[in-house]
Amino acid sequence: MEEFASELMSQLDSKVSFVIPIFGGIPVATSIVITWGIMLFLLVLSKVFVRNLKMVPTGSQIYLESAVGWLNNFFEDILGEEGKKYLPYLGTVAIYIGCANLIGIFGITPPTKDLNVTAGLSLMSIFLIEYSGFKAKGLKGWVKSFAEPMPLLAPINFLEIFIRPLSLCMRLFGNVLGGFVVMELIKLVAPAIIPVPFSLYFDIFDGLIQTYVFVFLTSLFMKEKMEINLKN
Amino acid sequence: MTTLVAIGAAIAVMTGIGAGIGIGIATAKATESIARQPEASGDINKALLLGCALAEATAIYGFVIAVLIILFLK
């Protein structure tokens, strides 16, 4: 049990895979290398599938179009017409987090198990949320939106700028980490066959649900920020 | 000292109780409303998922705090 605990602890901190030997050495974490791998994989996929597209879709193009259409419809339902320009970013984040969570099936450490990756993603989200409100309402409307529904709640609205990314970050990280710890415990008790159904749940189902929740909440917050209050 | 840290972590993980009850109530209501109005199941599912994600967050905070307690108070 003692060695298991220490092994678990060693799995928790982000490892450095190599150091770039300039400016006194820049450490590159394993999660970044895996992210590069996912980027390369998605780049190759998008190059392969987008080759010779036709007006009337055939073969794999049908699946591709329905998948992209589903993703776009999902975000457009939430954001509406004025949020159309944010669709590519949200779709990209959804595909990236989905791949990052599912990569655990192949025995590679998911990058989302690193707190720094989820923190970066949620920081990007909160910037986009505030930017979308700013863009839709202008500076005055954006500042005013903190005093809604009444000025008394302004401090709480202000605190939300920090709470939202924190909760987005911790939700993704905690879920992936929790699934990982439970899987390690199951593997310790029963190394063969029994982990398979649990792996289906924790790696595939939970990973996809968390992807969905992350982009869903981001777009919901954006919608909330973009909404123009008719009273003013 | 180690036992105290373990007890602290266990208390932190107790946040799971609240999340479990919350998600249970939400799912019960969602199944009820789907049974009453099957054509609205898409919207209900969306709202249920959002509620579950927010309710689950408390359990996740508890878990993260427990891990932090074990990591930093060792």
Short mmCIF file of C-alpha atoms in Angstrom, two decimals:
data_model
loop_
_atom_site.label_atom_id
_atom_site.label_comp_id
_atom_site.label_asym_id
_atom_site.label_seq_id
_atom_site.Cartn_x
_atom_site.Cartn_y
_atom_site.Cartn_z
CA MET A 1 0.00 0.00 0.00
CA GLU A 2 2.83 2.38 0.86
CA GLU A 3 4.53 1.98 -2.51
CA PHE A 4 1.19 2.32 -4.26
CA ALA A 5 0.62 5.65 -2.51
CA SER A 6 4.04 6.92 -3.52
CA GLU A 7 3.50 5.75 -7.12
CA LEU A 8 0.15 7.56 -7.19
CA MET A 9 1.84 10.70 -5.90
CA SER A 10 4.52 10.48 -8.57
CA GLN A 11 1.78 10.17 -11.21
CA LEU A 12 0.15 13.35 -9.94
CA ASP A 13 2.89 15.89 -10.54
CA SER A 14 3.50 16.99 -14.10
CA LYS A 15 6.64 15.46 -15.52
CA VAL A 16 9.16 17.17 -17.73
CA SER A 17 9.86 15.18 -20.87
CA PHE A 18 12.76 17.25 -22.24
CA VAL A 19 14.44 20.62 -21.89
CA ILE A 20 14.96 23.05 -24.76
CA PRO A 21 18.62 24.11 -24.38
CA ILE A 22 18.15 27.85 -24.95
CA PHE A 23 17.85 30.74 -22.45
CA GLY A 24 19.24 28.52 -19.73
CA GLY A 25 16.90 25.61 -20.58
CA ILE A 26 13.13 25.74 -21.01
CA PRO A 27 11.45 22.66 -19.50
CA VAL A 28 8.75 21.10 -21.71
CA ALA A 29 6.11 19.14 -19.79
CA THR A 30 4.84 15.75 -20.97
CA SER A 31 1.32 17.16 -21.29
CA ILE A 32 2.57 19.65 -23.88
CA VAL A 33 4.26 16.92 -25.90
CA ILE A 34 1.04 14.87 -25.85
CA THR A 35 -0.90 18.00 -26.84
CA TRP A 36 1.44 18.37 -29.82
CA GLY A 37 0.70 14.78 -30.69
CA ILE A 38 -3.06 15.41 -30.56
CA MET A 39 -2.62 18.55 -32.67
CA LEU A 40 -0.65 16.60 -35.27
CA PHE A 41 -3.26 13.83 -35.28
CA LEU A 42 -6.14 16.30 -35.74
CA LEU A 43 -4.20 18.19 -38.41
CA VAL A 44 -3.58 15.01 -40.38
CA LEU A 45 -7.23 13.96 -39.97
CA SER A 46 -8.52 17.32 -41.15
CA LYS A 47 -6.14 17.22 -44.15
CA VAL A 48 -7.19 13.68 -45.08
CA PHE A 49 -10.93 14.17 -44.72
CA VAL A 50 -11.13 17.58 -46.36
CA ARG A 51 -9.41 16.30 -49.52
CA ASN A 52 -11.59 16.53 -52.66
CA LEU A 53 -14.87 17.60 -51.08
CA LYS A 54 -17.85 17.37 -53.40
CA MET A 55 -21.04 19.37 -53.73
CA VAL A 56 -23.09 16.20 -53.25
CA PRO A 57 -21.46 14.38 -50.30
CA THR A 58 -20.48 10.74 -50.66
CA GLY A 59 -18.78 8.24 -48.36
CA SER A 60 -16.91 9.66 -45.40
CA GLN A 61 -17.94 13.20 -46.29
CA ILE A 62 -21.49 12.42 -45.13
CA TYR A 63 -20.29 11.49 -41.64
CA LEU A 64 -17.95 14.46 -41.53
CA GLU A 65 -20.68 16.89 -42.53
CA SER A 66 -23.18 15.50 -40.04
CA ALA A 67 -20.61 15.63 -37.23
CA VAL A 68 -19.61 19.22 -37.97
CA GLY A 69 -23.25 20.15 -38.45
CA TRP A 70 -24.19 18.64 -35.12
CA LEU A 71 -21.41 20.54 -33.35
CA ASN A 72 -22.35 23.83 -35.02
CA ASN A 73 -26.06 23.36 -34.32
CA PHE A 74 -25.35 22.61 -30.68
CA PHE A 75 -23.47 25.87 -30.15
CA GLU A 76 -25.77 27.90 -32.34
CA ASP A 77 -28.79 26.76 -30.31
CA ILE A 78 -27.20 28.24 -27.20
CA LEU A 79 -25.46 31.31 -28.58
CA GLY A 80 -27.93 32.36 -31.24
CA GLU A 81 -27.22 34.36 -34.36
CA GLU A 82 -24.84 36.94 -32.85
CA GLY A 83 -22.54 34.28 -31.41
CA LYS A 84 -21.84 32.63 -34.76
CA LYS A 85 -18.29 33.94 -34.96
CA TYR A 86 -17.31 32.05 -31.80
CA LEU A 87 -18.32 28.64 -33.18
CA PRO A 88 -14.89 27.67 -34.62
CA TYR A 89 -13.13 28.29 -31.30
CA LEU A 90 -15.70 26.39 -29.23
CA GLY A 91 -15.72 23.50 -31.70
CA THR A 92 -11.93 23.30 -31.64
CA VAL A 93 -11.86 23.26 -27.84
CA ALA A 94 -14.54 20.56 -27.79
CA ILE A 95 -12.60 18.35 -30.21
CA TYR A 96 -9.33 18.92 -28.36
CA ILE A 97 -10.71 18.13 -24.88
CA GLY A 98 -12.57 15.12 -26.28
CA CYS A 99 -9.37 13.72 -27.79
CA ALA A 100 -7.38 14.58 -24.68
CA ASN A 101 -9.83 12.71 -22.42
CA LEU A 102 -10.15 9.71 -24.73
CA ILE A 103 -6.40 9.29 -25.20
CA GLY A 104 -6.29 7.49 -21.84
CA ILE A 105 -7.69 4.39 -23.56
CA PHE A 106 -4.40 3.92 -25.42
CA GLY A 107 -2.43 4.01 -22.20
CA ILE A 108 -1.14 7.55 -22.71
CA THR A 109 -1.50 9.98 -19.82
CA PRO A 110 -4.31 12.39 -20.70
CA PRO A 111 -3.03 16.00 -20.79
CA THR A 112 -6.15 17.12 -18.94
CA LYS A 113 -4.79 15.33 -15.86
CA ASP A 114 -2.27 18.17 -15.64
CA LEU A 115 -3.75 21.09 -13.69
CA ASN A 116 -1.81 23.58 -15.84
CA VAL A 117 -3.57 22.44 -19.04
CA THR A 118 -7.08 22.79 -17.60
CA ALA A 119 -6.12 26.11 -16.01
CA GLY A 120 -4.99 27.37 -19.41
CA LEU A 121 -8.18 26.19 -21.07
CA SER A 122 -10.40 27.83 -18.47
CA LEU A 123 -8.41 31.10 -18.64
CA MET A 124 -8.98 31.13 -22.40
CA SER A 125 -12.67 30.51 -21.71
CA ILE A 126 -13.07 33.38 -19.24
CA PHE A 127 -11.28 35.77 -21.60
CA LEU A 128 -13.62 34.75 -24.39
CA ILE A 129 -16.66 35.10 -22.09
CA GLU A 130 -15.73 38.63 -21.02
CA TYR A 131 -14.66 39.57 -24.56
CA SER A 132 -17.97 38.43 -26.01
CA GLY A 133 -19.87 40.55 -23.49
CA PHE A 134 -17.60 43.50 -24.21
CA LYS A 135 -18.04 43.07 -27.96
CA ALA A 136 -21.81 42.73 -27.79
CA LYS A 137 -22.52 45.61 -25.38
CA GLY A 138 -19.56 47.96 -25.57
CA LEU A 139 -17.56 49.21 -22.57
CA LYS A 140 -20.48 50.95 -20.88
CA GLY A 141 -22.85 48.06 -21.23
CA TRP A 142 -20.16 45.62 -20.11
CA VAL A 143 -19.46 47.58 -16.92
CA LYS A 144 -23.18 48.00 -16.34
CA SER A 145 -23.73 44.26 -16.65
CA PHE A 146 -21.96 43.82 -13.30
CA ALA A 147 -24.74 45.75 -11.56
CA GLU A 148 -27.44 43.31 -12.64
CA PRO A 149 -30.03 42.44 -11.43
CA MET A 150 -29.30 45.08 -8.78
CA PRO A 151 -26.21 47.13 -7.82
CA LEU A 152 -26.04 45.41 -4.43
CA LEU A 153 -24.90 42.21 -6.15
CA ALA A 154 -21.98 43.87 -7.96
CA PRO A 155 -19.25 42.35 -5.72
CA ILE A 156 -20.63 38.87 -6.30
CA ASN A 157 -20.82 39.46 -10.04
CA PHE A 158 -17.25 40.70 -9.94
CA LEU A 159 -16.10 37.64 -7.99
CA GLU A 160 -17.62 35.45 -10.68
CA ILE A 161 -14.79 36.45 -13.03
CA PHE A 162 -12.48 34.45 -10.76
CA ILE A 163 -14.87 31.75 -9.61
CA ARG A 164 -15.98 30.68 -13.08
CA PRO A 165 -12.56 29.79 -14.50
CA LEU A 166 -11.60 28.19 -11.18
CA SER A 167 -14.66 25.97 -11.20
CA LEU A 168 -14.29 25.11 -14.91
CA CYS A 169 -10.64 24.23 -14.36
CA MET A 170 -11.20 22.21 -11.18
CA ARG A 171 -14.20 20.36 -12.62
CA LEU A 172 -12.30 19.05 -15.63
CA PHE A 173 -9.11 18.34 -13.68
CA GLY A 174 -10.88 16.74 -10.72
CA ASN A 175 -13.01 14.47 -12.89
CA VAL A 176 -10.09 13.20 -14.94
CA LEU A 177 -7.91 12.81 -11.86
CA GLY A 178 -10.69 11.13 -9.88
CA GLY A 179 -11.33 8.67 -12.68
CA PHE A 180 -7.61 7.97 -12.89
CA VAL A 181 -7.23 7.33 -9.14
CA VAL A 182 -10.27 5.04 -9.04
CA MET A 183 -8.96 3.12 -12.07
CA GLU A 184 -5.56 2.67 -10.42
CA LEU A 185 -7.26 1.35 -7.26
CA ILE A 186 -9.36 -1.11 -9.30
CA LYS A 187 -6.29 -2.28 -11.18
CA LEU A 188 -4.58 -2.87 -7.84
CA VAL A 189 -7.42 -5.09 -6.60
CA ALA A 190 -8.20 -6.92 -9.86
CA PRO A 191 -5.62 -6.55 -12.62
CA ALA A 192 -7.49 -8.51 -15.32
CA ILE A 193 -10.88 -8.25 -17.12
CA ILE A 194 -12.74 -6.46 -14.29
CA PRO A 195 -11.21 -3.02 -15.07
CA VAL A 196 -12.61 -3.13 -18.64
CA PRO A 197 -16.22 -2.00 -17.93
CA PHE A 198 -14.97 0.59 -15.44
CA SER A 199 -12.53 1.84 -18.03
CA LEU A 200 -15.45 2.18 -20.46
CA TYR A 201 -17.21 4.38 -17.92
CA PHE A 202 -14.31 6.47 -16.65
CA ASP A 203 -12.35 6.86 -19.87
CA ILE A 204 -15.05 7.12 -22.52
CA PHE A 205 -18.35 8.14 -20.92
CA ASP A 206 -16.97 10.46 -18.25
CA GLY A 207 -14.44 11.97 -20.64
CA LEU A 208 -17.08 12.83 -23.22
CA ILE A 209 -19.52 14.14 -20.60
CA GLN A 210 -16.84 16.43 -19.18
CA THR A 211 -15.99 17.69 -22.68
CA TYR A 212 -19.67 18.43 -23.23
CA VAL A 213 -20.03 20.16 -19.87
CA PHE A 214 -16.94 22.31 -20.38
CA VAL A 215 -17.95 23.74 -23.75
CA PHE A 216 -21.63 23.84 -22.73
CA LEU A 217 -20.90 25.95 -19.66
CA THR A 218 -18.52 28.21 -21.59
CA SER A 219 -21.13 28.93 -24.24
CA LEU A 220 -23.85 29.35 -21.61
CA PHE A 221 -21.79 31.95 -19.75
CA MET A 222 -21.06 33.68 -23.05
CA LYS A 223 -24.75 33.79 -23.84
CA GLU A 224 -25.44 35.28 -20.42
CA LYS A 225 -22.82 37.97 -20.96
CA MET A 226 -24.02 38.78 -24.47
CA GLU A 227 -27.66 39.13 -23.55
CA ILE A 228 -28.73 42.74 -23.81
CA ASN A 229 -30.98 43.77 -20.97
CA LEU A 230 -34.05 45.39 -22.47
CA LYS A 231 -34.74 47.46 -19.37
CA ASN A 232 -31.72 49.75 -19.88
CA MET B 1 -0.15 12.99 12.42
CA THR B 2 -0.74 10.70 9.43
CA THR B 3 -4.06 9.49 10.86
CA LEU B 4 -5.18 13.08 11.43
CA VAL B 5 -4.35 13.94 7.82
CA ALA B 6 -6.27 10.89 6.65
CA ILE B 7 -9.30 11.87 8.76
CA GLY B 8 -9.14 15.41 7.38
CA ALA B 9 -9.09 14.10 3.81
CA ALA B 10 -12.01 11.79 4.58
CA ILE B 11 -14.06 14.69 5.96
CA ALA B 12 -13.30 16.70 2.83
CA VAL B 13 -14.54 13.86 0.62
CA MET B 14 -17.85 13.89 2.53
CA THR B 15 -18.96 16.67 0.16
CA GLY B 16 -19.87 13.75 -2.10
CA ILE B 17 -22.98 13.14 0.05
CA GLY B 18 -24.51 16.47 -0.97
CA ALA B 19 -23.66 15.99 -4.63
CA GLY B 20 -25.13 12.49 -4.62
CA ILE B 21 -28.41 13.61 -3.07
CA GLY B 22 -28.59 16.60 -5.40
CA ILE B 23 -27.98 14.61 -8.57
CA GLY B 24 -30.45 11.97 -7.37
CA ILE B 25 -33.22 14.52 -6.90
CA ALA B 26 -32.43 16.17 -10.24
CA THR B 27 -32.53 12.85 -12.11
CA ALA B 28 -35.76 11.82 -10.40
CA LYS B 29 -37.44 15.06 -11.44
CA ALA B 30 -36.06 14.77 -14.96
CA THR B 31 -37.41 11.24 -15.45
CA GLU B 32 -40.75 12.40 -14.06
CA SER B 33 -40.96 15.28 -16.48
CA ILE B 34 -39.84 13.15 -19.43
CA ALA B 35 -42.59 10.65 -18.57
CA ARG B 36 -45.09 13.50 -18.49
CA GLN B 37 -43.82 15.19 -21.63
CA PRO B 38 -41.71 12.86 -23.80
CA GLU B 39 -41.47 15.35 -26.68
CA ALA B 40 -39.46 17.78 -24.50
CA SER B 41 -36.82 15.18 -23.58
CA GLY B 42 -34.06 17.01 -25.47
CA ASP B 43 -34.43 20.21 -23.51
CA ILE B 44 -34.90 18.33 -20.25
CA ASN B 45 -31.73 16.34 -20.87
CA LYS B 46 -29.77 19.54 -21.46
CA ALA B 47 -31.03 21.13 -18.26
CA LEU B 48 -30.40 17.91 -16.33
CA LEU B 49 -26.83 17.70 -17.56
CA LEU B 50 -26.18 21.31 -16.59
CA GLY B 51 -27.66 20.75 -13.13
CA CYS B 52 -25.67 17.57 -12.66
CA ALA B 53 -22.46 19.31 -13.69
CA LEU B 54 -23.04 22.11 -11.20
CA ALA B 55 -24.07 19.75 -8.40
CA GLU B 56 -21.15 17.46 -9.09
CA ALA B 57 -18.74 20.37 -8.82
CA THR B 58 -19.07 20.38 -5.02
CA ALA B 59 -18.03 16.73 -4.86
CA ILE B 60 -15.10 17.49 -7.14
CA TYR B 61 -14.01 20.39 -4.93
CA GLY B 62 -14.09 18.07 -1.96
CA PHE B 63 -11.99 15.54 -3.81
CA VAL B 64 -9.46 18.14 -4.93
CA ILE B 65 -9.22 19.53 -1.39
CA ALA B 66 -8.70 15.99 -0.07
CA VAL B 67 -5.87 15.40 -2.56
CA LEU B 68 -4.32 18.76 -1.62
CA ILE B 69 -4.54 17.91 2.09
CA ILE B 70 -2.78 14.60 1.51
CA LEU B 71 -0.16 16.18 -0.75
CA PHE B 72 0.73 19.23 1.32
CA LEU B 73 0.16 18.16 4.92
CA LYS B 74 2.09 14.92 4.72
#
